[in-house]
């Protein structure tokens, strides 16, 4: 079982060879998500060595390709996890593709009946009832023991896509396609009949939604309709999108599906200046994770909006495990982004306004590394403020009076995580705000970056953080059984340990955002932080227990969580959530 199609073969079919000019945009959309893309097209041939040309009668007899595919690409089939098939005008929503399993069918579980009882329109064409009668009288067909059929009305019998796991990709399947093709049984009868006969149990199928625009052929000539169908309704398939009729749609699809960077925000507030500024940045997708109190405004904005109903649709089990009205709902945004395959994931909050050049901190040249030599914990705020009296939320209170002893050296190491500091209202704890309250007058060094030694533990939050290395995206999980004011800090401590064990590094930079803090009741923040003050005093004494026995990053994170459970930092809820989270990797 895997939530990935990276080892799956994608079969793309052009009904008309004059559409093969769109091959490159199809490659651009899909090539990073599949093992190999194989192209087929109807005649006449157009010079292109990457395309197999076969007479499929303008799509009426597309199943004619499958036996050829089986014979030519048998080794590829044997090495793969399954076969995904789509017509060229049927768009797969790769933003959510990897939220589906590769060991279950993606297709409709349709009713099978005696062919004489079918009354859909396709049964009254030359490729319908008469073709089926010829088929069932074929002695070769009788060996398949098929006496029930389905499909034919363009919806129930939809034939523009399917996914079959490897266990179904046997010779008999392709023989079935061949004999249906031999008798020219219409594709929208053949495909649903074959698939629903090889797997009759509904548990072998996955639930998904799609949008079929055939009743309204002009629907997908509008960019907003494509965007909303993919990123608001979260349909797995959009059909049909005709590139030759609307060439600009190719650019729209690349914009919708091919960005490499995203911003993740969870909020219960109306769209803020921060959110609107990120949405206007065309280099990033913006993922908004809703909670019970989140207003509906985001449904009309140019963002990927994960409201509660969408969360239940895309992550049914994980959604129900995560508490509502808790910052941990952001985990669903992380999972969406990870499975989408973004190269850079930026997390922030709705009250951190980015500088115009906020992501210049990604330019990592002439880096130095800092080590705190007197303690394992490092107060990074002091380094950026010329030793001012300030500390970040999560830094142990018992160390506040300690003077730093920094060693700074040049390094060729590169960061896997980059944390930007925050101008105006930095992330200090409630005690600092109640007792000191001079955070607004702190002067931060500018144009400064520093890598943190893995000999130290440096707290960081989720307010202004870039994740650059997909191999550690698994660490983004925010614990759910601790308080709102501790959950992101605890996630950061866990990540520190994993960085060390996997030879990855974190970097801090001078401020690149300005925070105008949402309203907080400080005494409530203090109550929420109490467990953080207590646990962080000795958390390093046990968090790494038995970790040297771990073989990979999954084992490491499980070990850390078990240590936290044993020492009453988290509850069994987080263990349950963690195991569900790990199923996606």
Coordinates of C-alpha atoms in Angstrom, one line a residue:
X1 CA 0.0 0.0 0.0
X2 CA 1.3 3.4 -0.9
X3 CA 0.0 6.9 -1.4
X4 CA 2.2 7.4 -4.5
X5 CA 2.0 6.7 -8.2
X6 CA 5.7 7.3 -8.8
X7 CA 6.1 3.6 -9.9
X8 CA 2.9 3.6 -12.0
X9 CA 2.8 3.7 -15.8
X10 CA 0.6 6.4 -17.3
X11 CA -1.1 5.7 -20.6
X12 CA -2.3 8.8 -22.5
X13 CA -4.4 8.4 -25.6
X14 CA -5.1 11.0 -28.3
X15 CA -8.4 10.4 -30.2
X16 CA -7.1 12.6 -33.0
X17 CA -3.5 12.7 -34.2
X18 CA -3.7 16.4 -34.8
X19 CA -3.8 16.7 -31.0
X20 CA -0.4 15.1 -30.5
X21 CA 1.1 18.6 -30.7
X22 CA 0.0 18.9 -27.1
X23 CA 2.2 16.0 -25.9
X24 CA 4.8 18.3 -24.3
X25 CA 2.3 20.1 -22.0
X26 CA 1.0 16.7 -20.9
X27 CA 4.6 15.6 -20.1
X28 CA 5.1 18.8 -18.2
X29 CA 1.9 18.2 -16.1
X30 CA 2.5 14.5 -15.3
X31 CA 6.1 13.4 -15.7
X32 CA 7.1 13.9 -12.1
X33 CA 4.2 11.9 -10.8
X34 CA 4.6 8.7 -12.8
X35 CA 7.2 6.1 -13.6
X36 CA 6.8 6.4 -17.4
X37 CA 4.3 8.0 -19.8
X38 CA 3.3 6.1 -22.8
X39 CA 1.5 7.8 -25.7
X40 CA -1.0 6.4 -28.2
X41 CA -2.9 8.1 -31.0
X42 CA -5.4 7.4 -33.7
X43 CA -4.3 7.5 -37.3
X44 CA -3.0 9.2 -39.5
X45 CA 0.5 9.0 -38.2
X46 CA 2.4 12.2 -37.5
X47 CA 6.2 11.8 -37.3
X48 CA 6.9 11.3 -33.6
X49 CA 8.9 8.4 -32.3
X50 CA 7.4 8.8 -28.8
X51 CA 3.9 8.0 -30.0
X52 CA 2.3 4.7 -30.9
X53 CA -0.2 5.0 -33.7
X54 CA -3.1 2.6 -33.9
X55 CA -6.5 2.7 -35.6
X56 CA -9.0 3.5 -32.7
X57 CA -11.7 5.0 -34.9
X58 CA -11.6 8.5 -33.3
X59 CA -11.9 7.0 -29.8
X60 CA -14.8 4.7 -30.4
X61 CA -12.4 1.7 -30.2
X62 CA -9.7 3.0 -28.0
X63 CA -9.5 -0.4 -26.2
X64 CA -7.7 -1.6 -29.3
X65 CA -4.5 -0.2 -27.9
X66 CA -4.4 -2.4 -24.7
X67 CA -3.2 -5.7 -26.2
X68 CA -0.5 -3.8 -28.2
X69 CA 0.5 -2.1 -25.0
X70 CA 0.7 -5.4 -23.1
X71 CA 2.9 -7.0 -25.7
X72 CA 5.2 -4.1 -26.3
X73 CA 5.6 -2.9 -22.7
X74 CA 5.3 -6.1 -20.7
X75 CA 8.6 -5.7 -18.9
X76 CA 7.6 -2.2 -17.9
X77 CA 4.2 -3.5 -16.6
X78 CA 6.0 -6.1 -14.5
X79 CA 8.3 -3.5 -12.9
X80 CA 5.4 -1.1 -12.1
X81 CA 2.8 -0.8 -9.4
X82 CA -0.1 -0.3 -11.7
X83 CA -1.6 1.3 -14.9
X84 CA -3.2 4.7 -15.1
X85 CA -5.1 5.4 -18.3
X86 CA -6.4 8.8 -19.5
X87 CA -7.5 10.5 -22.7
X88 CA -5.6 13.6 -23.6
X89 CA -8.6 15.9 -22.9
X90 CA -9.1 14.4 -19.5
X91 CA -7.0 16.2 -16.9
X92 CA -5.8 14.4 -13.8
X93 CA -5.6 16.7 -10.7
X94 CA -2.1 16.0 -9.7
X95 CA -2.5 18.3 -6.7
X96 CA -4.4 15.6 -5.0
X97 CA -3.4 12.5 -6.9
X98 CA -1.0 11.2 -4.2
X99 CA -3.7 11.3 -1.6
X100 CA -5.1 8.2 -3.2
X101 CA -3.8 4.7 -2.7
X102 CA -2.1 2.7 -5.5
X103 CA -3.4 -0.6 -4.4
X104 CA -7.1 0.1 -5.1
X105 CA -9.0 0.8 -8.3
X106 CA -9.8 4.4 -9.2
X107 CA -12.9 4.1 -11.2
X108 CA -16.7 3.9 -10.7
X109 CA -18.2 0.9 -9.1
X110 CA -21.2 0.4 -11.4
X111 CA -24.2 -1.9 -11.5
X112 CA -23.9 -5.0 -13.7
X113 CA -27.0 -6.4 -15.4
X114 CA -28.0 -8.6 -18.3
X115 CA -27.3 -6.8 -21.5
X116 CA -30.9 -7.2 -22.6
X117 CA -31.9 -4.9 -19.7
X118 CA -29.6 -2.0 -20.7
X119 CA -31.3 1.0 -22.2
X120 CA -28.6 3.7 -22.3
X121 CA -28.3 5.6 -25.6
X122 CA -25.1 3.8 -26.7
X123 CA -26.8 0.5 -26.8
X124 CA -28.8 1.7 -29.8
X125 CA -25.8 2.4 -32.0
X126 CA -23.9 0.0 -34.2
X127 CA -21.3 -0.3 -31.4
X128 CA -23.9 -1.2 -28.8
X129 CA -26.5 -4.0 -28.6
X130 CA -25.6 -5.7 -31.9
X131 CA -21.9 -5.6 -31.1
X132 CA -22.5 -7.1 -27.7
X133 CA -24.6 -9.9 -29.2
X134 CA -21.7 -10.8 -31.5
X135 CA -19.3 -10.7 -28.6
X136 CA -21.3 -13.1 -26.4
X137 CA -21.7 -15.5 -29.3
X138 CA -17.9 -15.6 -29.7
X139 CA -16.7 -18.9 -28.3
X140 CA -13.4 -17.3 -27.2
X141 CA -15.4 -14.8 -25.1
X142 CA -17.3 -17.6 -23.2
X143 CA -14.2 -18.6 -21.3
X144 CA -14.3 -15.3 -19.3
X145 CA -17.7 -16.2 -17.8
X146 CA -19.1 -12.7 -18.2
X147 CA -22.8 -12.4 -18.6
X148 CA -23.5 -9.0 -17.1
X149 CA -22.7 -5.6 -18.6
X150 CA -22.9 -1.9 -17.8
X151 CA -22.3 1.6 -19.1
X152 CA -23.1 3.5 -22.2
X153 CA -24.6 6.8 -21.2
X154 CA -21.4 8.9 -21.0
X155 CA -21.5 9.0 -17.2
X156 CA -22.1 5.6 -15.6
X157 CA -20.1 4.2 -18.5
X158 CA -17.4 6.9 -18.4
X159 CA -14.3 5.6 -20.2
X160 CA -11.9 8.5 -20.3
X161 CA -9.8 7.3 -17.3
X162 CA -9.2 4.5 -14.9
X163 CA -6.5 3.2 -12.6
X164 CA -5.8 -0.5 -12.1
X165 CA -3.3 -1.8 -9.5
X166 CA -0.7 -4.3 -10.6
X167 CA -2.6 -7.4 -9.4
X168 CA -5.2 -6.8 -12.2
X169 CA -2.6 -6.4 -15.0
X170 CA -2.6 -10.0 -16.1
X171 CA -2.9 -11.4 -19.6
X172 CA -6.6 -12.2 -19.2
X173 CA -7.4 -8.4 -18.7
X174 CA -5.7 -7.5 -21.9
X175 CA -7.3 -10.4 -23.7
X176 CA -10.6 -9.0 -22.6
X177 CA -9.8 -5.6 -24.0
X178 CA -8.8 -7.3 -27.2
X179 CA -12.0 -9.3 -27.7
X180 CA -14.2 -6.3 -26.9
X181 CA -12.2 -4.4 -29.5
X182 CA -12.4 -7.2 -32.0
X183 CA -16.2 -6.9 -32.0
X184 CA -16.1 -3.1 -31.8
X185 CA -18.1 -2.8 -28.6
X186 CA -18.2 0.9 -27.8
X187 CA -15.6 2.0 -25.4
X188 CA -18.1 3.4 -22.8
X189 CA -19.6 -0.1 -22.6
X190 CA -16.4 -2.0 -22.8
X191 CA -14.4 -0.2 -20.1
X192 CA -17.0 -0.2 -17.3
X193 CA -18.0 -3.8 -18.1
X194 CA -14.5 -5.1 -18.0
X195 CA -13.4 -3.3 -14.9
X196 CA -16.6 -4.1 -12.9
X197 CA -16.3 -7.7 -13.8
X198 CA -12.7 -8.1 -12.8
X199 CA -13.5 -6.5 -9.5
X200 CA -17.0 -6.8 -8.2
X201 CA -16.4 -5.9 -4.6
X202 CA -16.9 -2.2 -3.8
X203 CA -14.1 -2.3 -1.2
X204 CA -11.6 -2.7 -4.1
X205 CA -12.5 0.8 -5.3
X206 CA -11.7 4.3 -4.0
X207 CA -14.1 7.2 -3.6
X208 CA -13.3 10.3 -5.8
X209 CA -15.2 13.1 -7.5
X210 CA -14.8 14.4 -11.0
X211 CA -16.4 17.1 -13.1
X212 CA -17.7 16.0 -16.5
X213 CA -18.5 19.2 -18.5
X214 CA -20.0 17.5 -21.6
X215 CA -23.5 18.8 -20.8
X216 CA -21.9 22.3 -20.8
X217 CA -19.1 22.2 -23.3
X218 CA -18.0 25.8 -22.6
X219 CA -17.5 25.3 -18.9
X220 CA -13.7 24.7 -19.0
X221 CA -12.9 27.5 -21.5
X222 CA -12.8 29.8 -18.4
X223 CA -9.8 29.7 -16.2
X224 CA -11.7 30.3 -13.0
X225 CA -13.8 27.2 -13.6
X226 CA -10.7 25.0 -14.1
X227 CA -9.0 26.5 -11.0
X228 CA -12.1 26.1 -8.8
X229 CA -12.8 22.6 -10.0
X230 CA -9.3 21.5 -9.1
X231 CA -8.5 23.6 -6.0
X232 CA -11.9 24.4 -4.4
X233 CA -14.0 21.4 -5.3
X234 CA -10.9 19.1 -5.4
X235 CA -12.1 16.9 -8.3
X236 CA -9.6 14.2 -9.2
X237 CA -10.6 14.5 -12.9
X238 CA -11.6 17.5 -15.1
X239 CA -13.2 16.6 -18.4
X240 CA -13.0 17.7 -21.2
X241 CA -10.3 20.4 -21.6
X242 CA -9.7 20.9 -25.4
X243 CA -6.2 22.3 -26.0
X244 CA -6.7 22.9 -29.7
X245 CA -9.9 24.8 -29.2
X246 CA -8.5 26.9 -26.3
X247 CA -4.7 26.9 -26.5
X248 CA -4.3 29.3 -23.5
X249 CA -5.7 26.6 -21.2
X250 CA -2.3 24.9 -21.5
X251 CA -0.7 27.9 -19.7
X252 CA -3.5 27.9 -17.2
X253 CA -2.9 24.2 -16.3
X254 CA 0.8 24.8 -15.8
X255 CA 0.1 27.7 -13.5
X256 CA -2.5 25.6 -11.5
X257 CA -0.5 22.4 -11.3
X258 CA 3.2 23.1 -11.8
X259 CA 4.3 25.6 -9.1
X260 CA 7.3 24.4 -7.1
X261 CA 6.7 26.6 -4.0
X262 CA 3.7 27.0 -1.6
X263 CA 2.6 29.0 1.4
X264 CA 0.6 27.2 4.2
X265 CA -1.5 29.2 6.6
X266 CA -4.3 28.1 9.0
X267 CA -6.6 30.8 10.2
X268 CA -10.0 31.5 11.7
X269 CA -9.9 35.1 10.6
X270 CA -11.0 36.9 7.5
X271 CA -8.4 37.4 4.8
X272 CA -5.6 39.6 6.2
X273 CA -3.1 41.8 4.5
X274 CA -0.6 38.9 4.9
X275 CA -2.8 36.4 3.2
X276 CA -3.7 38.7 0.3
X277 CA -0.1 39.6 -0.3
X278 CA 0.9 36.0 -0.5
X279 CA -2.0 35.3 -2.9
X280 CA -0.8 38.1 -5.2
X281 CA 2.6 36.4 -5.4
X282 CA 2.4 34.3 -8.5
X283 CA 5.4 32.2 -7.7
X284 CA 3.6 30.5 -4.8
X285 CA 0.5 28.5 -4.3
X286 CA -1.3 29.6 -1.2
X287 CA -2.9 26.8 0.9
X288 CA -5.4 27.9 3.5
X289 CA -6.4 25.4 6.1
X290 CA -9.8 26.0 7.7
X291 CA -11.2 25.2 11.1
X292 CA -14.7 25.4 12.6
X293 CA -14.6 29.2 12.8
X294 CA -12.9 30.0 9.5
X295 CA -15.1 32.3 7.4
X296 CA -16.2 31.4 3.8
X297 CA -14.3 34.3 2.3
X298 CA -11.6 32.0 1.1
X299 CA -13.9 30.1 -1.3
X300 CA -13.8 33.1 -3.6
X301 CA -10.1 33.8 -3.4
X302 CA -7.3 32.6 -5.7
X303 CA -6.0 30.0 -3.2
X304 CA -6.2 26.3 -2.4
X305 CA -8.8 26.2 0.3
X306 CA -9.1 23.2 2.6
X307 CA -12.3 23.7 4.5
X308 CA -13.7 21.1 6.9
X309 CA -15.7 19.3 4.2
X310 CA -12.6 19.2 1.9
X311 CA -10.5 17.9 4.8
X312 CA -13.0 15.0 5.3
X313 CA -13.0 14.3 1.6
X314 CA -9.2 14.2 1.1
X315 CA -8.0 13.0 4.5
X316 CA -11.0 11.1 6.0
X317 CA -9.2 9.3 8.8
X318 CA -6.5 11.9 9.6
X319 CA -9.2 14.7 9.7
X320 CA -11.2 12.9 12.3
X321 CA -8.2 12.2 14.5
X322 CA -7.0 15.8 14.7
X323 CA -8.7 18.0 17.3
X324 CA -10.8 20.9 16.0
X325 CA -10.2 24.5 17.1
X326 CA -6.5 23.7 17.4
X327 CA -3.5 24.8 15.5
X328 CA -2.7 21.2 14.6
X329 CA -5.3 21.4 11.8
X330 CA -2.4 22.9 9.9
X331 CA -1.1 19.4 9.6
X332 CA -3.6 18.8 6.8
X333 CA -2.0 21.7 4.8
X334 CA 1.4 20.1 5.3
X335 CA 0.2 16.7 4.1
X336 CA -1.5 18.3 1.0
X337 CA 1.7 20.1 0.1
X338 CA 4.0 17.1 0.7
X339 CA 1.9 14.8 -1.4
X340 CA 1.5 17.5 -4.1
X341 CA 5.3 17.4 -4.3
X342 CA 6.3 21.1 -3.8
X343 CA 10.1 21.5 -3.6
X344 CA 9.8 24.4 -1.1
X345 CA 7.2 24.7 1.6
X346 CA 6.8 28.0 3.5
X347 CA 4.7 28.1 6.6
X348 CA 3.5 31.3 8.2
X349 CA 0.6 32.9 10.1
X350 CA -2.0 35.4 9.0
X351 CA -0.4 38.3 11.0
X352 CA 3.1 38.1 9.6
X353 CA 3.4 40.5 6.6
X354 CA 6.2 39.4 4.3
X355 CA 8.8 41.9 3.0
X356 CA 8.6 42.2 -0.8
X357 CA 11.8 40.2 -1.0
X358 CA 10.9 37.9 1.9
X359 CA 12.3 34.8 0.2
X360 CA 15.7 36.3 -0.6
X361 CA 16.8 34.4 2.5
X362 CA 16.7 31.3 0.3
X363 CA 19.9 32.6 -1.4
X364 CA 22.5 30.8 0.8
X365 CA 26.0 32.1 0.0
X366 CA 28.9 32.7 2.3
X367 CA 27.3 30.9 5.3
X368 CA 28.7 30.6 8.8
X369 CA 27.7 28.2 11.5
X370 CA 27.2 29.0 15.2
X371 CA 27.8 26.8 18.2
X372 CA 26.8 27.6 21.7
X373 CA 29.7 26.1 23.7
X374 CA 28.4 26.3 27.3
X375 CA 25.0 24.7 26.8
X376 CA 23.2 22.4 24.5
X377 CA 20.3 25.0 24.2
X378 CA 21.1 28.1 22.2
X379 CA 19.3 31.4 22.5
X380 CA 19.5 32.6 18.9
X381 CA 17.8 35.9 19.6
X382 CA 20.9 37.1 21.5
X383 CA 23.1 36.5 18.5
X384 CA 20.9 38.7 16.3
X385 CA 20.5 41.5 18.9
X386 CA 24.0 42.0 20.3
X387 CA 23.2 40.1 23.5
X388 CA 20.0 42.0 24.3
X389 CA 17.8 40.7 27.1
X390 CA 15.3 38.6 25.1
X391 CA 14.6 35.0 24.5
X392 CA 12.4 33.0 22.1
X393 CA 9.3 31.2 23.2
X394 CA 10.3 27.7 24.3
X395 CA 13.7 28.6 25.5
X396 CA 14.2 27.0 29.0
X397 CA 13.5 29.6 31.8
X398 CA 16.3 28.3 33.9
X399 CA 18.9 29.5 31.3
X400 CA 17.7 33.1 31.0
X401 CA 20.6 34.5 33.0
X402 CA 23.3 32.6 31.2
X403 CA 25.6 34.5 29.0
X404 CA 26.2 33.0 25.6
X405 CA 29.6 31.6 24.5
X406 CA 29.4 31.5 20.7
X407 CA 31.8 29.9 18.3
X408 CA 31.2 31.2 14.7
X409 CA 33.0 29.5 11.8
X410 CA 32.7 29.5 8.0
X411 CA 31.0 26.4 6.5
X412 CA 30.1 24.9 3.2
X413 CA 27.0 23.2 4.7
X414 CA 23.6 24.1 3.4
X415 CA 20.3 24.4 5.4
X416 CA 17.3 22.1 5.1
X417 CA 15.2 24.5 7.2
X418 CA 15.4 28.3 7.2
X419 CA 13.7 30.4 9.9
X420 CA 13.3 34.1 9.4
X421 CA 13.1 36.3 12.4
X422 CA 10.2 38.7 12.9
X423 CA 10.3 42.5 13.0
X424 CA 8.1 44.5 15.4
X425 CA 6.6 41.8 17.5
X426 CA 8.8 38.7 17.7
X427 CA 7.8 35.3 19.1
X428 CA 8.6 35.7 22.8
X429 CA 6.7 33.9 25.5
X430 CA 3.9 35.2 27.7
X431 CA 6.2 35.7 30.7
X432 CA 8.4 38.0 28.6
X433 CA 5.4 40.0 27.4
X434 CA 4.0 40.3 31.0
X435 CA 7.2 41.1 32.8
X436 CA 9.6 42.7 30.3
X437 CA 7.4 43.8 27.3
X438 CA 10.2 45.5 25.4
X439 CA 10.0 43.3 22.4
X440 CA 8.9 46.1 20.1
X441 CA 12.1 48.1 20.9
X442 CA 14.5 45.3 20.0
X443 CA 16.9 46.1 17.2
X444 CA 17.7 43.1 15.0
X445 CA 20.8 42.8 13.0
X446 CA 20.1 43.0 9.3
X447 CA 21.3 41.0 6.3
X448 CA 22.6 38.3 8.6
X449 CA 22.3 34.5 8.3
X450 CA 23.7 31.7 10.5
X451 CA 23.5 28.0 10.4
X452 CA 23.0 26.3 13.8
X453 CA 25.3 23.6 14.9
X454 CA 23.7 20.2 15.5
X455 CA 25.5 20.1 18.8
X456 CA 22.8 22.6 19.9
X457 CA 19.0 22.7 20.1
X458 CA 17.5 25.9 18.8
X459 CA 13.8 26.4 19.2
X460 CA 11.7 27.5 16.2
X461 CA 8.1 27.9 15.4
X462 CA 5.7 27.8 12.4
X463 CA 5.4 31.5 11.8
X464 CA 8.1 32.2 9.2
X465 CA 9.8 28.9 8.2
X466 CA 11.0 27.5 4.9
X467 CA 11.4 23.8 4.4
X468 CA 13.8 23.0 1.6
X469 CA 14.5 19.3 1.8
X470 CA 11.7 16.8 1.0
X471 CA 13.5 14.0 2.9
X472 CA 12.6 15.7 6.2
X473 CA 9.1 17.0 5.3
X474 CA 7.9 14.1 7.4
X475 CA 9.0 16.2 10.5
X476 CA 6.4 18.9 9.8
X477 CA 3.8 17.1 11.9
X478 CA 2.5 19.3 14.8
X479 CA 1.7 17.4 18.0
X480 CA -2.0 17.5 18.8
X481 CA -2.3 16.6 22.5
X482 CA -0.3 19.5 23.8
X483 CA -1.5 23.1 24.1
X484 CA -1.7 25.7 21.3
X485 CA 1.3 27.6 22.6
X486 CA 3.5 24.6 22.9
X487 CA 2.6 22.4 19.9
X488 CA 4.7 24.2 17.3
X489 CA 7.6 24.6 19.7
X490 CA 7.6 20.8 20.5
X491 CA 7.5 20.1 16.8
X492 CA 10.6 22.3 16.5
X493 CA 12.4 20.4 19.2
X494 CA 11.6 17.0 17.6
X495 CA 12.9 18.4 14.3
X496 CA 16.1 19.5 15.9
X497 CA 16.8 15.9 17.0
X498 CA 16.0 14.5 13.6
X499 CA 18.2 17.1 11.9
X500 CA 21.1 15.9 14.0
X501 CA 20.4 12.2 13.3
X502 CA 20.0 12.8 9.5
X503 CA 22.9 15.2 9.1
X504 CA 20.6 18.1 8.0
X505 CA 20.9 21.7 9.3
X506 CA 18.7 24.6 10.3
X507 CA 19.5 28.3 9.5
X508 CA 18.2 31.5 11.1
X509 CA 18.2 34.8 9.2
X510 CA 17.5 38.5 10.0
X511 CA 13.8 39.5 9.8
X512 CA 12.0 39.1 6.5
X513 CA 8.5 39.7 7.8
X514 CA 6.8 42.2 10.1
X515 CA 4.3 41.0 12.6
X516 CA 1.2 42.9 13.7
X517 CA 0.1 40.5 16.3
X518 CA -3.5 39.3 16.4
X519 CA -5.2 40.0 19.7
X520 CA -4.1 37.8 22.6
X521 CA -5.0 37.6 26.2
X522 CA -1.6 37.2 27.8
X523 CA -2.7 35.4 31.0
X524 CA -4.4 32.8 28.7
X525 CA -1.2 32.5 26.7
X526 CA 0.7 32.0 30.0
X527 CA -1.7 29.2 31.0
X528 CA -1.2 27.6 27.6
X529 CA 2.6 27.8 27.9
X530 CA 2.9 26.3 31.4
X531 CA 3.4 22.8 30.2
X532 CA 6.1 24.1 27.8
X533 CA 8.0 25.8 30.7
X534 CA 7.9 22.6 32.7
X535 CA 8.7 20.0 30.0
X536 CA 11.5 21.9 28.3
X537 CA 13.5 22.0 31.5
X538 CA 14.4 18.3 31.1
X539 CA 13.1 17.2 27.7
X540 CA 16.6 16.7 26.4
X541 CA 17.3 14.2 29.1
X542 CA 15.0 11.6 27.5
X543 CA 13.9 12.6 24.0
X544 CA 16.8 10.7 22.4
X545 CA 16.5 7.5 24.4
X546 CA 17.1 4.4 22.2
X547 CA 17.4 6.6 19.1
X548 CA 20.7 5.1 18.1
X549 CA 18.9 1.8 17.4
X550 CA 16.8 3.5 14.7
X551 CA 17.6 2.7 11.0
X552 CA 15.6 5.4 9.2
X553 CA 13.8 8.7 9.7
X554 CA 10.4 6.9 10.3
X555 CA 12.0 4.8 13.1
X556 CA 13.5 8.0 14.6
X557 CA 10.3 9.9 14.8
X558 CA 8.4 6.9 16.2
X559 CA 11.1 6.5 18.9
X560 CA 11.0 10.2 19.8
X561 CA 7.2 10.1 20.1
X562 CA 7.4 7.0 22.3
X563 CA 9.9 8.8 24.5
X564 CA 7.6 11.8 24.8
X565 CA 4.6 9.5 25.7
X566 CA 6.6 7.6 28.3
X567 CA 7.5 10.9 30.0
X568 CA 3.9 12.3 29.8
X569 CA 4.7 15.1 27.4
X570 CA 2.1 13.8 24.9
X571 CA -0.8 11.4 25.0
X572 CA -1.7 8.3 23.0
X573 CA -3.7 10.5 20.7
X574 CA -0.4 11.7 19.2
X575 CA 0.8 8.2 18.7
X576 CA -2.3 7.3 16.8
X577 CA -2.0 10.4 14.7
X578 CA 1.6 9.8 14.0
X579 CA 1.0 6.3 12.7
X580 CA -1.7 7.5 10.4
X581 CA 0.6 10.3 9.2
X582 CA 3.4 7.9 8.5
X583 CA 1.1 5.8 6.3
X584 CA 1.4 8.6 3.7
X585 CA 5.2 8.2 3.4

